[in-house]
Tab-separated table of C-alpha atoms and ligand atoms in Angstrom:
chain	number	residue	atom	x	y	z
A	1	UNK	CA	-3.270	8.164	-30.764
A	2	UNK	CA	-2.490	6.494	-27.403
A	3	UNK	CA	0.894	7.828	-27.400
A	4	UNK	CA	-0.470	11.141	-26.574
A	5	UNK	CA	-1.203	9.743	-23.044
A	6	UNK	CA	0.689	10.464	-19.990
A	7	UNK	CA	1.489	8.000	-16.914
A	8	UNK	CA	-0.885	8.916	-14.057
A	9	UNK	CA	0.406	9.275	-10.751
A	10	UNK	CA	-0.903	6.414	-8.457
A	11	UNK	CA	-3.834	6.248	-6.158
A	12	UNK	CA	-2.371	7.639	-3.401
A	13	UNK	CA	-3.908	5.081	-1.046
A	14	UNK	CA	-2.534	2.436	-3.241
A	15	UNK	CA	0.256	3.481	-4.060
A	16	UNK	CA	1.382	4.336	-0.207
A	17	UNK	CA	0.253	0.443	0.255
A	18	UNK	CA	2.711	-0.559	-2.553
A	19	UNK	CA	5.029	1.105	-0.597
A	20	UNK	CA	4.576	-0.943	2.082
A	21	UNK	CA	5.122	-3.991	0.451
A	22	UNK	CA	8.169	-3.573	-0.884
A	23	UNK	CA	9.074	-2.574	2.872
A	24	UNK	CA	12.087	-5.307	3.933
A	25	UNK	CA	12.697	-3.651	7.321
A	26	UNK	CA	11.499	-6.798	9.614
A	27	UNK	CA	9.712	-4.278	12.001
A	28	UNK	CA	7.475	-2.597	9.345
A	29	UNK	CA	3.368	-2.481	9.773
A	30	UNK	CA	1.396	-1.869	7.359
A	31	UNK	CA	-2.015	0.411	8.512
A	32	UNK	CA	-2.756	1.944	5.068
A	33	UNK	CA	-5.516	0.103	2.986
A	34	UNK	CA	-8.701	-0.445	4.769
A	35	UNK	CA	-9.296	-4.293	4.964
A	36	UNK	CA	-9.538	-6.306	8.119
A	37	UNK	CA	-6.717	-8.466	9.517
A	38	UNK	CA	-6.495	-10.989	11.835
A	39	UNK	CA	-3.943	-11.430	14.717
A	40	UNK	CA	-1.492	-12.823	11.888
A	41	UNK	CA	-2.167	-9.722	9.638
A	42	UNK	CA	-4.048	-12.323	7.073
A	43	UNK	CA	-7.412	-10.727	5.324
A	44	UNK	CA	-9.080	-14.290	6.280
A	45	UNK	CA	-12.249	-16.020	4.687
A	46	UNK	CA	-15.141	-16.331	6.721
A	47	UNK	CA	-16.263	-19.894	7.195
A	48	UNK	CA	-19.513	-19.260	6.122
A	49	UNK	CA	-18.153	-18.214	2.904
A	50	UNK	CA	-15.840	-21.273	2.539
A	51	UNK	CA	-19.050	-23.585	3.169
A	52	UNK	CA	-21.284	-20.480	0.884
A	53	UNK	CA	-18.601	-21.697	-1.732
A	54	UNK	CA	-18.197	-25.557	-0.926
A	55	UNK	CA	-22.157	-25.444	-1.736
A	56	UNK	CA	-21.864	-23.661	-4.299
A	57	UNK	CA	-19.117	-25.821	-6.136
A	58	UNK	CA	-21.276	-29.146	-6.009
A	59	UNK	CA	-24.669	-27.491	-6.861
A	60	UNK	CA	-23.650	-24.866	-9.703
A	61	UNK	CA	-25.294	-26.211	-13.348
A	62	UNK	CA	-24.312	-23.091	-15.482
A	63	UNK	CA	-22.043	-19.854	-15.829
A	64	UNK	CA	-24.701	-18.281	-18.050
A	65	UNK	CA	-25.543	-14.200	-17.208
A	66	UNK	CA	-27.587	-14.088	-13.813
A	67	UNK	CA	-30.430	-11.968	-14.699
A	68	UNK	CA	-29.319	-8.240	-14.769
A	69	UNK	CA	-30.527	-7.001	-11.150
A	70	UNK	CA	-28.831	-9.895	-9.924
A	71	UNK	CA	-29.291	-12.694	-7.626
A	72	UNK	CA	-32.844	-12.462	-5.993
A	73	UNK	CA	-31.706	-14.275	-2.771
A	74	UNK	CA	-28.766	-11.745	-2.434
A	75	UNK	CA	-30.880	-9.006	-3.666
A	76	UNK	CA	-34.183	-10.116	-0.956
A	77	UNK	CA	-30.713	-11.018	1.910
A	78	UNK	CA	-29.527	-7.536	1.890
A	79	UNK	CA	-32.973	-5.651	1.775
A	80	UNK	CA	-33.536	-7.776	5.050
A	81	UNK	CA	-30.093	-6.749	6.089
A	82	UNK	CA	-30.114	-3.047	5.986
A	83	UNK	CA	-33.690	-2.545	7.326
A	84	UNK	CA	-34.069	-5.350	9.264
A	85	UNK	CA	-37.453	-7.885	8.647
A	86	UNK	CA	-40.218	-5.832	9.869
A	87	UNK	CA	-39.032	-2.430	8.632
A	88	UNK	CA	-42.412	-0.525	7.253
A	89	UNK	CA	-40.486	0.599	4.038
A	90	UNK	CA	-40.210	-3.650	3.294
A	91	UNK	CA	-43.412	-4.316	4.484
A	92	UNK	CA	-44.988	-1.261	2.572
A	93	UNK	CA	-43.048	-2.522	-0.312
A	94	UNK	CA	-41.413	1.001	-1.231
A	95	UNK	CA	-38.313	-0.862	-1.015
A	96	UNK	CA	-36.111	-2.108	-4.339
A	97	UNK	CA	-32.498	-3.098	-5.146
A	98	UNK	CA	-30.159	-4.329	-7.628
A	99	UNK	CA	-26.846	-6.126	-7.086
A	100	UNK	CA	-24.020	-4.370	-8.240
A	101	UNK	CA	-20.322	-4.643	-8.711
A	102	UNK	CA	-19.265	-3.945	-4.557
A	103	UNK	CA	-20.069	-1.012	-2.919
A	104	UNK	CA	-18.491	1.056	-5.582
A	105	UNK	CA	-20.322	-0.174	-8.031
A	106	UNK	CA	-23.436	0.115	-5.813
A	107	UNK	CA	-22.326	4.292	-5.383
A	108	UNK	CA	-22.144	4.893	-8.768
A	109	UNK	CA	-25.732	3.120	-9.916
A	110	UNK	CA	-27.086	5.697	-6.865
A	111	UNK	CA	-24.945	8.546	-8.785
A	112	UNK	CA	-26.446	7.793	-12.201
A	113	UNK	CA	-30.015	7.788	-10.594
A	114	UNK	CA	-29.373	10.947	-8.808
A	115	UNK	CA	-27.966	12.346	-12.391
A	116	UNK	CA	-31.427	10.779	-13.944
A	117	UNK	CA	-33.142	12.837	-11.735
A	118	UNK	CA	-31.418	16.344	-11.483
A	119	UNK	CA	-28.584	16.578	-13.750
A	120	UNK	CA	-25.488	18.044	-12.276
A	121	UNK	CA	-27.466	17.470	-8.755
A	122	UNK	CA	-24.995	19.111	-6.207
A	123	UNK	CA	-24.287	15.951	-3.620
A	124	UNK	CA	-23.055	17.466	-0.277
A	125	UNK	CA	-20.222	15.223	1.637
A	126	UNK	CA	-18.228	15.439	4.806
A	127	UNK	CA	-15.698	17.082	5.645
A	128	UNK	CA	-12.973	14.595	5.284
A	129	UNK	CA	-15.024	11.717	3.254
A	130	UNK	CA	-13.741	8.477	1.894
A	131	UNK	CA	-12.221	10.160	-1.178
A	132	UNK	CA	-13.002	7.695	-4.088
A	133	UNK	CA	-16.389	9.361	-3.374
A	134	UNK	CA	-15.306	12.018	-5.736
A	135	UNK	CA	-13.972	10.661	-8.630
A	136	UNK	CA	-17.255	8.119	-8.163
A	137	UNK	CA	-19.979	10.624	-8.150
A	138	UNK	CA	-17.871	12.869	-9.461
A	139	UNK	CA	-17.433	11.756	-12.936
A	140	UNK	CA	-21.159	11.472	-13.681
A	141	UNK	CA	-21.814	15.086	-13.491
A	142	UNK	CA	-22.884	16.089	-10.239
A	143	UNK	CA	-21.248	18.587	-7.955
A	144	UNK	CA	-20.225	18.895	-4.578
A	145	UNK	CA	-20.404	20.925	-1.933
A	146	UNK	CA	-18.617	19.611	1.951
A	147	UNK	CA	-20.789	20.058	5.453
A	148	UNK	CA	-18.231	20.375	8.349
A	149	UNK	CA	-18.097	16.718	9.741
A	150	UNK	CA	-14.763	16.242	11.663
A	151	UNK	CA	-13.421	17.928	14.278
A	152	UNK	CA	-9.538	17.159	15.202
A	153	UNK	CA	-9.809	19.090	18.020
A	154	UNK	CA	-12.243	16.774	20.108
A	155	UNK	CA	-11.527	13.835	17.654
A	156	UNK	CA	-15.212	13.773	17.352
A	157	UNK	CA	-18.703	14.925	15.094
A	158	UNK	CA	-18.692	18.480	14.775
A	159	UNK	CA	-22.760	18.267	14.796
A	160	UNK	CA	-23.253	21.702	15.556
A	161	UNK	CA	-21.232	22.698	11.906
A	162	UNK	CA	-22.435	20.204	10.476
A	163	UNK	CA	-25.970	21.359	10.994
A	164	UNK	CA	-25.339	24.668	10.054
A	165	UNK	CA	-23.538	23.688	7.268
A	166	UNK	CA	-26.975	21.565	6.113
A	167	UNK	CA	-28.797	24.577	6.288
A	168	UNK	CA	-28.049	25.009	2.714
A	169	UNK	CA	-28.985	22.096	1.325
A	170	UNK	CA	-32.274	21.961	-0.673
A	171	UNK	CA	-35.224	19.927	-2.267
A	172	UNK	CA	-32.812	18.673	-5.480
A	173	UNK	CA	-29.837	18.184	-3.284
A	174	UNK	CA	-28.258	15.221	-1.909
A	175	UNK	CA	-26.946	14.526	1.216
A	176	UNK	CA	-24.273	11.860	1.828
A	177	UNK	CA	-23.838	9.833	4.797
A	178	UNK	CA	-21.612	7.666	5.972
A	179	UNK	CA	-24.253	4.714	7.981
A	180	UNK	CA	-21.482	3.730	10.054
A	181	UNK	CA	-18.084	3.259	10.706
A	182	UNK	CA	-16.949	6.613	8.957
A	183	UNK	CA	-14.339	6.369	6.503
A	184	UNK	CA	-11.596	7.988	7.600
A	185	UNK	CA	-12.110	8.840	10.773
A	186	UNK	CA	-14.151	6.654	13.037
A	187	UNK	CA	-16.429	9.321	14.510
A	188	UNK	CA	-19.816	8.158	13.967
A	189	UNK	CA	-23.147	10.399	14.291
A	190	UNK	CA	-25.679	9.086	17.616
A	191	UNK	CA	-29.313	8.171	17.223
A	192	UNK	CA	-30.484	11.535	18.255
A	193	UNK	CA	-28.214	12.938	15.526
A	194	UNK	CA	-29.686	10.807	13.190
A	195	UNK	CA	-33.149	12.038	14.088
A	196	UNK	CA	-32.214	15.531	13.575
A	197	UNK	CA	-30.452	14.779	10.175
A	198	UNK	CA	-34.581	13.142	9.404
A	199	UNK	CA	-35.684	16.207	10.737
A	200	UNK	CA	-33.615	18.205	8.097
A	201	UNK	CA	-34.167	15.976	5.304
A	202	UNK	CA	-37.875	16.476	6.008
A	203	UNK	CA	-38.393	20.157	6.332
A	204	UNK	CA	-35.891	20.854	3.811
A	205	UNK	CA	-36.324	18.356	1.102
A	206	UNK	CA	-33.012	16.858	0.370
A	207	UNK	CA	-32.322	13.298	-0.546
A	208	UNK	CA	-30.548	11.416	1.491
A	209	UNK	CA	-27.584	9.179	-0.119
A	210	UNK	CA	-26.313	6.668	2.819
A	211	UNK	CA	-22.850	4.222	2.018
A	212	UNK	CA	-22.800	1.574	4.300
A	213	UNK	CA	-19.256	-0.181	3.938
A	214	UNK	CA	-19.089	-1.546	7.401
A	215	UNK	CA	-22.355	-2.543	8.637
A	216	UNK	CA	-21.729	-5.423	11.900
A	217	UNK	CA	-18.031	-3.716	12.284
A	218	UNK	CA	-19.003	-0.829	14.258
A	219	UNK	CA	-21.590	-1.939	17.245
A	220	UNK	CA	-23.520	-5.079	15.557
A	221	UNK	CA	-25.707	-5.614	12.492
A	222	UNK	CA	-28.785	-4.053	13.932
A	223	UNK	CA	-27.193	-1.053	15.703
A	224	UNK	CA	-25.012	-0.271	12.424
A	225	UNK	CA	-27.899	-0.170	10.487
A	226	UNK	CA	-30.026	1.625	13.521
A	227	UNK	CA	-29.984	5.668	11.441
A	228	UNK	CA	-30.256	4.303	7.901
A	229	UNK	CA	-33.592	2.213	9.407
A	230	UNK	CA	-34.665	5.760	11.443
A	231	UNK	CA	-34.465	7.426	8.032
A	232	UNK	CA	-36.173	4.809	5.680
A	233	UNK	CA	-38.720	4.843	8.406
A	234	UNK	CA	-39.538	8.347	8.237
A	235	UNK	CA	-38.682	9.781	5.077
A	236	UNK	CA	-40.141	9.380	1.744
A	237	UNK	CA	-36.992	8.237	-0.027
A	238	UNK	CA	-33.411	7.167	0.010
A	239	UNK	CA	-30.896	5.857	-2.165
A	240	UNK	CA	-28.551	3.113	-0.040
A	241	UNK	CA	-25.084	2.084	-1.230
A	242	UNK	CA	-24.275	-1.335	0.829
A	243	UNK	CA	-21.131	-3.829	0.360
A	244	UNK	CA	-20.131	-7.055	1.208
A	245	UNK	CA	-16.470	-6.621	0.861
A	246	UNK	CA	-15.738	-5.702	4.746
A	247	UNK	CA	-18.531	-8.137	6.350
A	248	UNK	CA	-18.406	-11.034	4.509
A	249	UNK	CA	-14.678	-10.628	3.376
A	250	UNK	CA	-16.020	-10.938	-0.158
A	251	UNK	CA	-13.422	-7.983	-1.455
A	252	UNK	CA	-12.442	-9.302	-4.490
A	253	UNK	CA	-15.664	-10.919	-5.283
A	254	UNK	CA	-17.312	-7.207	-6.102
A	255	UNK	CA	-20.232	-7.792	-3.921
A	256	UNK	CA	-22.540	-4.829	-3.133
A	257	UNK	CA	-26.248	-3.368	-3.793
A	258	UNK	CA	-27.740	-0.556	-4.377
A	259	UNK	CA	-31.238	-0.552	-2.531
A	260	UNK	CA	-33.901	2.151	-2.847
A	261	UNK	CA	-36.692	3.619	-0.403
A	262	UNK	CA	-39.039	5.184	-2.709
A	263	UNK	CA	-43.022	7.002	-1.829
A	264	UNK	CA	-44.328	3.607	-3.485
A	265	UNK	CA	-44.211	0.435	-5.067
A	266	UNK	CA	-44.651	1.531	-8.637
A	267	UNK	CA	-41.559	4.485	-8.081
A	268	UNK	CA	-39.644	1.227	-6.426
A	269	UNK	CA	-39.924	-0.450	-9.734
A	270	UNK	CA	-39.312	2.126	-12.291
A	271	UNK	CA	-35.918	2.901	-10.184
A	272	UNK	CA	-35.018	-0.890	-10.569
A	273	UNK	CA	-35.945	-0.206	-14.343
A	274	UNK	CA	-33.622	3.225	-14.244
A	275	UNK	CA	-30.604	1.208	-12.030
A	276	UNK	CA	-30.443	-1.441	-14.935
A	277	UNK	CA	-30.433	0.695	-17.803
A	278	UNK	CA	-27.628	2.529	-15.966
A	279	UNK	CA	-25.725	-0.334	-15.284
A	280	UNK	CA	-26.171	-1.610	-18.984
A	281	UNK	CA	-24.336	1.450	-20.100
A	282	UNK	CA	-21.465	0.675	-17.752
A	283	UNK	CA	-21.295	-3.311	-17.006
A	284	UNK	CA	-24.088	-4.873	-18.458
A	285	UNK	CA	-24.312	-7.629	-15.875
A	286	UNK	CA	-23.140	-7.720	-12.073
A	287	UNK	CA	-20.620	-10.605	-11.326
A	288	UNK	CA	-21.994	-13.773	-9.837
A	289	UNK	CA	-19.551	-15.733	-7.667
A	290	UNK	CA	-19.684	-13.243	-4.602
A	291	UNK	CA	-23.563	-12.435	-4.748
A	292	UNK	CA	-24.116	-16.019	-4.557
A	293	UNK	CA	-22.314	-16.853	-1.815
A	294	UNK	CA	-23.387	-14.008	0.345
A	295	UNK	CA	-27.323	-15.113	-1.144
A	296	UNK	CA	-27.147	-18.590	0.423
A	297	UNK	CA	-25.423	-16.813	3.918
A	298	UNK	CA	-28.347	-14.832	3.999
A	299	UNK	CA	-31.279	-17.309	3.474
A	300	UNK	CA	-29.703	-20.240	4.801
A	301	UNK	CA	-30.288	-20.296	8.667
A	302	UNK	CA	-27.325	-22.436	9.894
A	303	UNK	CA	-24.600	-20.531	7.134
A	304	UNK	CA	-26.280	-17.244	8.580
A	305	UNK	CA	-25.847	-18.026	12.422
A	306	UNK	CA	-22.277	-18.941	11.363
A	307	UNK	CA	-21.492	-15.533	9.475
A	308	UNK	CA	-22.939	-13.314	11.992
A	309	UNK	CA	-20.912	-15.062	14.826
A	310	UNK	CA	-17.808	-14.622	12.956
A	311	UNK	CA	-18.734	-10.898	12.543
A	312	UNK	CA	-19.078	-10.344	15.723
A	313	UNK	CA	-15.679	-11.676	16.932
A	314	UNK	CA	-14.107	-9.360	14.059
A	315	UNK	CA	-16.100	-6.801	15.482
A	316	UNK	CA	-15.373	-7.281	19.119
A	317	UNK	CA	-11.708	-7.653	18.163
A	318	UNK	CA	-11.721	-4.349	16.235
A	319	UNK	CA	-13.260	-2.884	19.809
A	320	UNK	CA	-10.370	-4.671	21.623
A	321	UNK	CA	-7.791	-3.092	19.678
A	322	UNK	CA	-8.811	0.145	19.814
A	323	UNK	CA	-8.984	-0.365	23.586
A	324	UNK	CA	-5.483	-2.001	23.610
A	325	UNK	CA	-4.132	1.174	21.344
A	326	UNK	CA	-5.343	3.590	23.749
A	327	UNK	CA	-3.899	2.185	26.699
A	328	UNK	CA	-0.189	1.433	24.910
A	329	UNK	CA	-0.333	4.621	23.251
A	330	UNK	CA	-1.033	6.490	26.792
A	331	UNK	CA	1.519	5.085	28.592
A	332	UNK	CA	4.173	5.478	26.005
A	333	UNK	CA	3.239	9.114	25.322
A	334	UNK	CA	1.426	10.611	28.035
A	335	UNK	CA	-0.859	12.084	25.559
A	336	UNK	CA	-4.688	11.153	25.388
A	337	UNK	CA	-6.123	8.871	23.092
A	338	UNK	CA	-9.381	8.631	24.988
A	339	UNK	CA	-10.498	8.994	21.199
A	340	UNK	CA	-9.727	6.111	20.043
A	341	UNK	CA	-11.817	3.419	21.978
A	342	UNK	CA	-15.095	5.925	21.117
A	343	UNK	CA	-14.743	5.382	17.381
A	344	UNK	CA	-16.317	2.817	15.255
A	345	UNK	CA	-14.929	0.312	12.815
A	346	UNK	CA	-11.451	0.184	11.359
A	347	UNK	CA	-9.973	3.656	10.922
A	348	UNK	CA	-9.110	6.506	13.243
A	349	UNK	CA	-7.085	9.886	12.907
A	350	UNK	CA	-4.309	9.879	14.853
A	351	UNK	CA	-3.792	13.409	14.868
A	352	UNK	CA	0.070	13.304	13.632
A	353	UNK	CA	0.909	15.682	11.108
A	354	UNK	CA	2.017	14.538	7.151
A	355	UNK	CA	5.486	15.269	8.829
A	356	UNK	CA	5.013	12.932	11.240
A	357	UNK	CA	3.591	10.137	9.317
A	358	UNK	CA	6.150	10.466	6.761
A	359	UNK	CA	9.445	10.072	9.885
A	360	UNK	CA	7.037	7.248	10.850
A	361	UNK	CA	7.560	5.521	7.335
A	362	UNK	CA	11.015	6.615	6.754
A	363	UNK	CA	12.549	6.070	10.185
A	364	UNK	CA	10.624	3.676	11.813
A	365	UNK	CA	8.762	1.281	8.405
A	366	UNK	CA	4.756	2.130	10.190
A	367	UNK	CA	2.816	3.135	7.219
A	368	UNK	CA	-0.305	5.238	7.406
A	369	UNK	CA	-1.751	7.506	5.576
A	370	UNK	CA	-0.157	11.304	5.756
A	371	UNK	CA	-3.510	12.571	7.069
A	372	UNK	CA	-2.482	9.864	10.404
A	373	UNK	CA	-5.541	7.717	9.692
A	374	UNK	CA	-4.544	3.893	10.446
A	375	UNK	CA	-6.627	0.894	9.580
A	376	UNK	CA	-7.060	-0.402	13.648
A	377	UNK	CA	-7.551	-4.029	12.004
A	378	UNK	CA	-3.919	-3.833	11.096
A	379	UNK	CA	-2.807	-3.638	14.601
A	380	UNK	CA	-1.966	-6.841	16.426
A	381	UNK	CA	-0.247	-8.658	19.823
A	382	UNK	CA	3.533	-8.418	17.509
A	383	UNK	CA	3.310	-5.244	16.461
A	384	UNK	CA	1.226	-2.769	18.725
A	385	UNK	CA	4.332	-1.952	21.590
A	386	UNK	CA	6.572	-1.092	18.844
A	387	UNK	CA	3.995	1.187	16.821
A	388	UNK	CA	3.165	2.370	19.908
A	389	UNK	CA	6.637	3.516	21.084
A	390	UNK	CA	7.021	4.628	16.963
A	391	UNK	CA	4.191	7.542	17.726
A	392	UNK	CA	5.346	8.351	20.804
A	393	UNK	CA	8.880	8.748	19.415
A	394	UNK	CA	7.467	11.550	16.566
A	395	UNK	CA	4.808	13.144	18.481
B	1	PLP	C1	-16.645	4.429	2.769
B	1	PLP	C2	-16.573	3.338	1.768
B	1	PLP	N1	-17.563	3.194	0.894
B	1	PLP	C3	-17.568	2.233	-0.025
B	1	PLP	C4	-16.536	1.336	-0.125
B	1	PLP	C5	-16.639	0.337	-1.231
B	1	PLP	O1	-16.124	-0.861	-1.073
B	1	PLP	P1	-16.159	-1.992	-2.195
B	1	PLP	O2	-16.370	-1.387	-3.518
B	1	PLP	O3	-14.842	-2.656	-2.061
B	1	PLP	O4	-17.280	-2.892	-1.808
B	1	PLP	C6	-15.450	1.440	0.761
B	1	PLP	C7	-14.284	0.559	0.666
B	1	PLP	O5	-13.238	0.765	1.196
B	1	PLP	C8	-15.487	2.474	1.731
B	1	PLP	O6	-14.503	2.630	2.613
């Protein structure tokens, strides 16, 4: 029976970043997979999350099943998190979530709810989106349709196509968003934007679906979080995919949650009820280790003040190198990359061609993906003059 089956090719973001491993050429870098690095190209562990864990080591009794929504300090943290305290959705208490296995895991517990609701619900994404979003959503049953999002020729939001494009999009439909820090390319939507996206969702009925994967790498916490809170303020519901795999460097812990913003308590609670029996079908249980670390960050004062200073030099070294990048890549081109330093988070289009990333990989060992977008994080004081003088060299 199993014989029948055929080697698959490899995820292409994966398998370009197996690539660059087996790179020997001294001068390669690496700007494919989307994780943070530090100046010595290390994904690091926050010390709040060595201390999270230290705690955790001395004060852990049992490795029985947490409870299947997860840990309620973790679950209660992130809440707080992504809405802030005071938001009127918490206070209200319209406002549920379950822990689940990272942000993927957290994206497909919103796509089986969305299925619940409307089978074969058509889910409309950007044009580019992250694209595990499709296999993710995709393999539950629902459908897609793309809003323009991108535009290569300003580097920016195309808000006026993506408005128009939005047009279409109905009471049964869902819209997905990326909060911040748009995977892959950096070019975020503004406040006002945000508004009119409420404005939409309001007059036209559709259901808002918002992955956060980078919340405190963009701007800050608060200002990351600053459309997901407009809409959760003024709109009846929302489903919310968050992680802790890019802000708490928790990737391989499988730390995420998927949060609801429902008309009332009692819908709240019957989507907790709908999220678990989903999750039974798929995982049973979420994993512990990583929800209870990022549980005590979040309700223990000192670990918190520790974490979010941490962020925030990640962040504001994410800002510097984008900075840094535009200058080097100015001078050694002439071109403008003005772009660069007005995107958020970790990725950016470069705006090579395939044919030009690929020369980069074969003549010169820089590795990102063929559609030019680099992980900024991967960019450091060794190795941003030579990838510098790499793009100028193929542009
Ligand atoms: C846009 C986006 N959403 C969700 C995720 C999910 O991350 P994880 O499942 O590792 O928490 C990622 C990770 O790269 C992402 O880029």
């Amino acid at each position: 029976m199993l014989d029948q089956l055929q080697r698959l090719p490899a995820d292409p973001i994966l398998g370009l970043a197996a690539m660059a491993r087996a790179d020997t050429r001294a001068a390669k870098v690496d700007l494919t997979v989307g994780i943070y690095m530090d100046e010595t190209g290390v994904c690091p562990v926050f010390d709040a999350v060595r201390e999270a864990q230290a705690m955790l080591a001395t004060d852990e009794i049992t490795k029985a099943y947490l409870p299947p929504a997860g840990v309620d300090a973790f679950n209660s943290g992130m809440q707080k998190l992504l809405l802030g305290a005071e938001h009127p959705a918490l206070l209200g208490a319209r406002v549920s979530s379950v822990q689940a296995p990272g942000g993927c895991g957290a994206l497909r517990i919103g796509a089986e709810i969305i299925h619940a609701a409307t089978p074969g619900a058509t889910v409309w994404v950007s044009d580019p989106t992250w694209p595990v979003h499709l296999p993710l959503l995709g393999s539950v049953g629902l459908q897609f349709s793309n809003y323009r999002y991108y535009d290569p020729a300003t580097h920016g939001v195309n808000f006026q196509g993506m408005v128009e494009d939005l047009k279409s999009a109905g009471a049964g439909d869902v819209v997905l968003l990326h909060g911040c820090c748009h995977n892959p390319c950096g070019a975020d939507l503004s406040l006002a934007q945000w508004a009119v996206v409420a404005d939409m969702a309001e007059a036209q009925g559709f259901l808002p679906f918002i992955d956060i994967a980078y919340q405190g790498l963009g701007d800050g916490l608060d200002e990351d979080a600053a459309g997901l809170r407009l809409l959760a303020e003024r709109l009846p519901e929302l489903i919310v995919a968050a992680s802790c795999s890019k802000n708490m460097g928790l990737y391989r812990e499988r730390t995420g949650a998927a949060m609801f913003v429902c008309r009332d308590q009692e819908n709240a609670e019957a989507l907790v009820s709908q999220a678990l029996v989903a999750a039974r079908r798929i995982y049973s249980m979420p994993p512990a280790h990583g929800a209870l670390i990022a549980g005590k960050i979040l309700s223990d004062s000192k670990l918190d003040r520790t974490w979010r200073v941490e962020l925030m030099e990640m962040c504001a070294r994410i800002n510097g190198l984008r900075s840094d990048l535009r200058t080097k890549l100015e001078a050694a081109s002439g071109r403008d990359f003005a772009f660069i330093e007005k995107e958020k988070g970790m990725f950016s289009f470069l705006g090579l061609s395939a044919e030009q990333a690929s020369r980069l990989r074969e003549d010169y060992a820089v590795y990102m993906l063929d559609s030019s977008r680099i992980n900024v994080a991967g960019v450091n004081a060794g190795n941003i003059d030579y990838l510098a003088e790499s793009v100028a060299a193929v542009l």
